[in-house]
Tab-separated table of C-alpha atoms in Angstrom:
chain	number	residue	atom	x	y	z
A	1	GLN	CA	-9.426	15.249	-9.639
A	2	VAL	CA	-8.574	12.073	-7.761
A	3	GLN	CA	-6.478	12.322	-4.629
A	4	LEU	CA	-5.033	9.577	-2.448
A	5	ALA	CA	-4.397	10.596	1.158
A	6	GLU	CA	-2.073	8.344	3.171
A	7	SER	CA	-1.469	8.168	6.887
A	8	GLY	CA	0.089	5.891	9.473
A	9	GLY	CA	3.784	5.791	8.661
A	10	GLY	CA	6.466	6.327	11.259
A	11	LEU	CA	9.325	4.891	13.250
A	12	VAL	CA	9.029	1.452	14.815
A	13	GLN	CA	11.328	-1.082	16.403
A	14	ALA	CA	11.937	-4.379	14.631
A	15	GLY	CA	9.228	-6.876	15.485
A	16	GLY	CA	6.670	-4.137	15.942
A	17	SER	CA	3.588	-3.198	13.963
A	18	LEU	CA	2.205	-0.271	12.001
A	19	ARG	CA	-1.036	0.320	10.149
A	20	LEU	CA	-1.197	2.420	7.013
A	21	SER	CA	-4.391	3.938	5.639
A	22	CYS	CA	-5.171	5.466	2.271
A	23	THR	CA	-8.403	7.193	1.341
A	24	ALA	CA	-9.322	8.033	-2.220
A	25	SER	CA	-11.320	11.172	-2.919
A	26	GLY	CA	-12.616	12.845	-6.023
A	27	SER	CA	-13.951	10.666	-8.826
A	28	ALA	CA	-12.977	7.546	-6.939
A	29	ASP	CA	-16.233	5.667	-6.804
A	30	SER	CA	-15.166	3.079	-9.379
A	31	PHE	CA	-11.714	2.059	-8.226
A	32	TYR	CA	-11.395	-1.634	-8.764
A	33	ALA	CA	-7.882	-2.049	-7.405
A	34	MET	CA	-6.172	-0.317	-4.498
A	35	GLY	CA	-2.970	-1.127	-2.736
A	36	TRP	CA	0.559	-0.240	-1.803
A	37	TYR	CA	3.969	-0.056	-3.408
A	38	ARG	CA	7.182	0.749	-1.597
A	39	GLN	CA	10.591	2.048	-2.544
A	40	ALA	CA	13.723	1.809	-0.451
A	41	PRO	CA	16.825	3.913	-1.144
A	42	GLY	CA	18.718	2.564	-4.114
A	43	LYS	CA	16.054	-0.008	-4.924
A	44	GLU	CA	13.255	-0.251	-7.443
A	45	ARG	CA	9.671	0.354	-6.473
A	46	GLU	CA	7.978	-2.942	-5.620
A	47	LEU	CA	4.440	-4.114	-5.046
A	48	VAL	CA	3.642	-4.682	-1.393
A	49	ALA	CA	0.000	-5.677	-1.645
A	50	SER	CA	-3.124	-5.022	-3.643
A	51	ILE	CA	-6.800	-5.702	-3.162
A	52	HIS	CA	-9.679	-5.637	-5.608
A	53	SER	CA	-13.142	-4.426	-4.747
A	54	SER	CA	-14.157	-8.115	-4.823
A	55	GLY	CA	-11.735	-8.807	-1.968
A	56	VAL	CA	-9.116	-10.677	-3.987
A	57	THR	CA	-5.643	-9.909	-2.641
A	58	THR	CA	-2.078	-10.124	-3.921
A	59	TYR	CA	1.071	-9.841	-1.800
A	60	GLY	CA	4.716	-9.359	-2.542
A	61	ASP	CA	6.773	-12.398	-1.568
A	62	SER	CA	8.749	-10.554	1.079
A	63	VAL	CA	5.656	-9.565	3.090
A	64	LYS	CA	3.502	-12.692	2.840
A	65	GLY	CA	2.412	-13.891	6.243
A	66	ARG	CA	3.349	-10.590	7.920
A	67	PHE	CA	1.263	-7.927	6.179
A	68	THR	CA	-2.490	-7.884	5.647
A	69	ILE	CA	-4.346	-5.636	3.245
A	70	SER	CA	-8.017	-4.786	3.598
A	71	ARG	CA	-10.436	-2.191	2.286
A	72	ASP	CA	-13.661	-0.444	3.058
A	73	ASN	CA	-15.374	0.084	-0.288
A	74	ALA	CA	-17.948	2.437	1.156
A	75	LYS	CA	-15.169	4.727	2.363
A	76	ASN	CA	-12.829	4.207	-0.622
A	77	THR	CA	-10.177	3.378	1.942
A	78	VAL	CA	-7.495	0.718	1.927
A	79	TYR	CA	-5.537	-0.408	4.972
A	80	LEU	CA	-2.199	-2.159	5.340
A	81	GLN	CA	-1.579	-3.886	8.654
A	82	MET	CA	2.141	-4.521	8.965
A	83	ASN	CA	3.279	-6.962	11.651
A	84	SER	CA	6.671	-8.443	12.521
A	85	LEU	CA	8.365	-5.528	10.837
A	86	GLU	CA	11.984	-5.923	9.809
A	87	PRO	CA	14.648	-3.331	8.995
A	88	GLU	CA	14.330	-4.461	5.365
A	89	ASP	CA	10.788	-3.070	5.378
A	90	THR	CA	12.173	0.448	5.699
A	91	ALA	CA	10.959	2.398	2.684
A	92	VAL	CA	8.582	5.037	1.451
A	93	TYR	CA	5.185	3.417	1.049
A	94	TYR	CA	2.971	4.719	-1.730
A	95	CYS	CA	-0.744	4.222	-2.042
A	96	ASN	CA	-1.709	3.174	-5.553
A	97	ALA	CA	-5.110	2.913	-7.202
A	98	ASP	CA	-6.566	2.150	-10.576
A	99	ARG	CA	-9.845	1.237	-12.210
A	100	TYR	CA	-8.394	-2.106	-13.316
A	101	SER	CA	-5.213	-3.501	-11.770
A	102	LEU	CA	-2.016	-2.629	-9.892
A	103	HIS	CA	0.210	-5.309	-11.353
A	104	PRO	CA	2.239	-6.203	-13.226
A	105	VAL	CA	2.089	-2.506	-14.107
A	106	PRO	CA	1.323	-0.047	-11.295
A	107	GLY	CA	-2.004	1.725	-11.308
A	108	PHE	CA	-2.526	5.244	-12.556
A	109	TYR	CA	-3.100	7.143	-9.312
A	110	TRP	CA	-0.480	7.655	-6.603
A	111	GLY	CA	-0.376	9.058	-3.114
A	112	GLN	CA	2.423	11.292	-1.924
A	113	GLY	CA	4.104	8.530	0.056
A	114	THR	CA	4.600	7.892	3.740
A	115	GLN	CA	7.902	6.928	5.356
A	116	VAL	CA	8.195	3.714	7.333
A	117	THR	CA	11.433	3.239	9.241
A	118	VAL	CA	12.192	0.051	11.165
A	119	PHE	CA	15.141	0.133	13.575
A	120	THR	CA	16.885	-2.562	15.605
């Protein structure tokens, strides 16, 4: 049974920073792709960022230059450093993982989600 445990969400003022973490447990030793999706109220779920075990990264257009994804393969953990946060970044952020890829179709495994709220 694979589980994705997220942490690091919260309330932050615009221009501030947050760091999200997600650790995979269970039969997670062969995850090739890990990353984050987000969903704001009334909007579709969108890819924020993904990273392969090789280190190759992909970012959504709206976060390029502000967010950085990284991973520790030994710990099956992925991190999302979010800088210069904007109110438009307010959403529930979901950890996502798969043996192959997270886009264009999301991966198979999901975390429970963590709320990020950016206020002015």
